[in-house]
Structure formats: structure tokens, C-alpha cells
XYZ file of C-alpha atoms in Angstrom:
221
model
C 0.000 0.000 0.000
C 1.448 3.333 -1.079
C 0.906 6.507 0.910
C -0.063 9.276 -1.510
C -0.053 12.991 -0.772
C -2.422 14.275 -3.472
C -1.930 17.998 -4.063
C -4.169 20.518 -5.766
C -2.231 23.327 -7.468
C -4.077 26.659 -7.750
C -4.761 28.358 -4.412
C -3.085 25.370 -2.733
C 0.498 24.788 -3.873
C 0.547 28.392 -5.022
C -1.162 31.313 -3.329
C -2.906 32.493 -6.491
C -5.269 31.062 -9.102
C -2.864 30.819 -12.006
C -5.496 30.054 -14.630
C -7.404 33.198 -13.746
C -4.237 35.276 -13.982
C -3.618 33.830 -17.455
C -7.140 34.630 -18.591
C -7.027 38.159 -17.187
C -3.727 38.848 -18.940
C -4.011 36.975 -22.256
C -7.645 36.041 -22.973
C -10.238 37.883 -25.025
C -13.127 39.406 -23.013
C -15.411 36.506 -24.002
C -13.757 34.348 -21.348
C -15.844 36.143 -18.723
C -19.029 34.883 -20.391
C -17.747 31.354 -19.990
C -16.931 32.092 -16.361
C -20.539 33.188 -15.838
C -21.684 29.885 -17.358
C -19.402 28.003 -14.967
C -20.620 29.883 -11.906
C -24.204 29.225 -12.975
C -23.493 25.507 -13.187
C -23.840 25.287 -16.959
C -20.192 24.234 -17.411
C -17.894 21.986 -15.412
C -14.534 23.409 -14.415
C -12.895 21.345 -17.156
C -15.322 22.671 -19.775
C -14.867 26.228 -18.540
C -11.083 26.022 -18.660
C -11.191 24.572 -22.175
C -13.594 27.261 -23.406
C -11.659 30.100 -21.811
C -8.324 28.787 -23.104
C -9.652 28.991 -26.662
C -9.662 32.789 -26.280
C -6.020 33.063 -25.125
C -3.498 34.699 -27.459
C 0.117 34.044 -26.456
C 2.946 31.650 -27.214
C 3.858 28.810 -24.873
C 7.090 30.597 -23.984
C 5.166 33.780 -23.129
C 2.709 31.847 -20.990
C 5.412 29.910 -19.157
C 7.466 33.027 -18.451
C 4.440 34.940 -17.206
C 3.213 32.141 -14.947
C 6.623 31.384 -13.466
C 6.830 34.968 -12.200
C 3.145 35.641 -11.436
C 2.588 33.253 -8.539
C 4.111 32.465 -5.162
C 4.561 29.062 -3.596
C 2.566 28.593 -0.404
C 4.951 28.669 2.562
C 6.208 25.250 3.550
C 5.459 23.571 0.214
C 9.053 22.596 -0.557
C 9.559 21.440 3.013
C 6.410 19.313 2.747
C 7.774 17.627 -0.364
C 11.024 16.883 1.451
C 9.097 15.520 4.444
C 7.007 13.289 2.201
C 9.955 11.880 0.305
C 11.954 11.237 3.474
C 9.011 9.569 5.225
C 7.833 7.206 2.518
C 4.995 9.257 1.063
C 4.497 9.858 -2.654
C 3.543 13.471 -3.473
C 1.418 13.822 -6.615
C 0.102 17.033 -8.178
C -3.399 16.732 -9.668
C -4.711 19.976 -11.149
C -7.588 21.100 -13.340
C -5.199 23.775 -14.568
C -2.824 23.641 -17.507
C 0.438 21.771 -17.900
C 2.335 24.822 -19.176
C 1.974 26.682 -15.902
C 2.214 23.741 -13.519
C 5.476 22.785 -15.229
C 6.782 26.355 -15.375
C 6.225 27.017 -11.673
C 7.513 23.683 -10.428
C 10.498 23.718 -12.783
C 11.459 27.174 -11.527
C 11.225 25.889 -7.949
C 13.487 22.942 -8.767
C 10.768 20.373 -8.123
C 11.727 17.409 -10.271
C 10.707 14.310 -8.290
C 6.948 14.814 -8.189
C 4.424 13.402 -10.668
C 2.299 16.127 -12.276
C -1.159 15.613 -13.732
C -2.888 18.597 -15.344
C -4.706 19.548 -18.518
C -2.549 18.737 -21.537
C -2.371 21.780 -23.767
C -1.530 22.173 -27.446
C -1.696 25.009 -29.939
C -3.482 24.132 -33.185
C -4.611 27.499 -34.560
C -6.004 28.094 -31.075
C -5.063 26.870 -27.618
C -6.771 23.616 -26.662
C -6.641 21.370 -23.613
C -7.354 17.694 -23.009
C -8.049 16.126 -19.628
C -7.128 12.440 -19.550
C -8.001 10.056 -16.750
C -5.353 7.654 -15.408
C -6.710 5.134 -17.941
C -6.296 7.601 -20.809
C -10.009 8.402 -21.169
C -10.776 11.979 -22.196
C -12.902 13.717 -19.575
C -15.054 16.829 -19.455
C -15.809 16.451 -15.749
C -14.363 14.731 -12.700
C -10.687 14.929 -13.606
C -9.424 15.078 -10.018
C -11.992 12.512 -8.967
C -10.641 10.069 -11.556
C -7.195 10.176 -9.947
C -8.493 9.894 -6.391
C -10.603 6.913 -7.443
C -7.604 5.286 -9.137
C -5.426 5.685 -6.036
C -8.172 4.285 -3.834
C -8.873 1.493 -6.288
C -5.384 0.050 -5.917
C -5.528 0.346 -2.133
C -3.366 3.428 -1.621
C -3.697 5.505 1.543
C -4.499 8.987 0.235
C -4.113 12.309 2.038
C -5.681 15.067 -0.083
C -4.675 18.731 0.075
C -6.978 21.280 -1.565
C -9.204 24.301 -1.263
C -12.000 24.523 -3.812
C -15.282 23.147 -5.070
C -13.494 21.084 -7.712
C -11.690 19.222 -4.906
C -14.772 18.111 -2.978
C -15.658 14.824 -4.659
C -12.026 13.737 -4.942
C -11.324 14.618 -1.313
C -14.301 12.560 -0.145
C -12.444 9.451 -1.347
C -9.295 10.287 0.633
C -8.585 8.838 4.058
C -7.300 12.219 5.245
C -8.076 15.734 3.984
C -6.194 18.979 4.485
C -8.588 21.730 3.508
C -9.034 25.459 3.142
C -11.888 27.739 2.105
C -14.681 26.060 0.111
C -13.354 22.541 0.605
C -13.113 23.014 4.368
C -16.669 24.366 4.589
C -17.959 21.456 2.510
C -16.260 18.642 4.442
C -15.925 19.904 8.006
C -18.195 17.740 10.114
C -18.858 15.456 7.132
C -15.526 13.766 6.446
C -14.161 11.872 9.480
C -10.610 13.214 9.232
C -10.345 16.839 8.038
C -7.613 19.253 9.082
C -7.674 22.967 8.332
C -4.445 24.433 7.009
C -3.080 27.800 6.002
C 0.497 26.878 5.130
C 2.177 23.574 4.391
C 3.900 23.861 7.758
C 0.450 23.073 9.206
C 0.258 19.996 6.980
C 3.711 18.808 8.052
C 2.836 19.215 11.730
C -0.230 16.997 11.406
C 1.581 14.404 9.305
C 4.430 14.252 11.812
C 2.038 13.832 14.724
C -0.702 11.661 13.286
C 0.563 9.654 10.306
C 2.208 6.815 12.316
C -1.203 6.009 13.827
C -2.846 6.161 10.399
C -0.356 3.625 9.088
C -1.022 1.270 11.987
C -4.775 1.597 11.532
C -4.549 0.970 7.809
C -2.375 -2.098 8.318
C -4.833 -3.615 10.771
C -7.940 -2.892 8.702
């Protein structure tokens, strides 16, 4: 049984919502109409991101350079990765965002031992994105959920770290949840093991204190 630390990216690993910064800087005004559709429940987050990305005008190099400088890592993130790797946990990034900015930010930070799963982008007259499940199935909804379900399906012990509405269903499948904002409000009192966090130092403190007991409980169950 692997121990997986499943990490959301926007507003979790980084302090900002990188996709929104990209749209505000490089997208045509029509992206805000798609955002209204998303907020009204007419689009999933995957569908919204794909529709908004169609309106972006920039090269991959421009996007990567902008994103690498536009966001800030949440305090303690790099230390949390070190803790995980030294203590037998596998950190995995699962994001509804885009590969070009997840890669740009993590590459700049020197993070090279962490699996990254995000929307796969390509430029073919316009920017397009594909969300593929762990089995290679193209999805328009439930991207994060597909990874959480895959981890659970092979018996992994999953600790999920996230903040938003798109994290809720995936986090429900995790044995442990570290939550902020919308995710915390949705799962507090509902999920049996939810911990609020502000920085990754909070996450490390809980893992240090509690994870040996989780391992014993999982082994005996």
C-alpha cells in the first residue's frame, strides 16, 4: 500500500489562481461569459477552462514566463515535499489547470521528483486542452476525482490537500483531507478526518504527529 499525498495546485500549492491570472492577462473578453456559465453551473470546471483557453493569445514561452513569475509558492510547500519523500509518502500534483503553468512554476522551484497531472495543452490554430483520466479516457468532468478513485482502487492511503469546489468529490475518497476555504466548509463535520491548514507547515505538523497512527490503523484494517 502506497501513501499518496495528493496535491491541488491553484490556491493550494501556489497562493494564487494561475489560470485566472492567465485569462485576465491573455484572454479575449469573451472568457468572462464562460466564467458566468461556470458559476451558474452550466459548465464543469474542465469545460470552462477549455472554453476560456480557446480565447487566449500568447505563445507557450510567453505563458510559461508569465506564470513562473506571477505566482508564489505557499509557505512550507518545498519542506512538505522533502518531508514526504523522506518519510515514505508519494507526493502527486493533480490539477484542473494547464500543464504549461504547472510545469513552469515547479520547474522554476526545482521540483523534479513529483508526478504532475494537469490539462494537456496544445496550440493548433487556437489553444486547446485535453483532460485524460489515469486510464487515458478523455474527460469533461471529474478529472481530479478520476485520480483519487484510481489511487483508492489500488488500495493506496491517500491524504488530499486542496481548497476549492473542484476538490470536494475527490477529497471525499481520501482517508485524510487537508482543507481550506470552500473545501473546508464542505467537508468539516462530514468527512471523518479533516484538518484545516493555512500553510504547508500546518500539513507537516499533522503528518508528523498523526501519520504513524494512520499507518497502523490501515495495516490492521
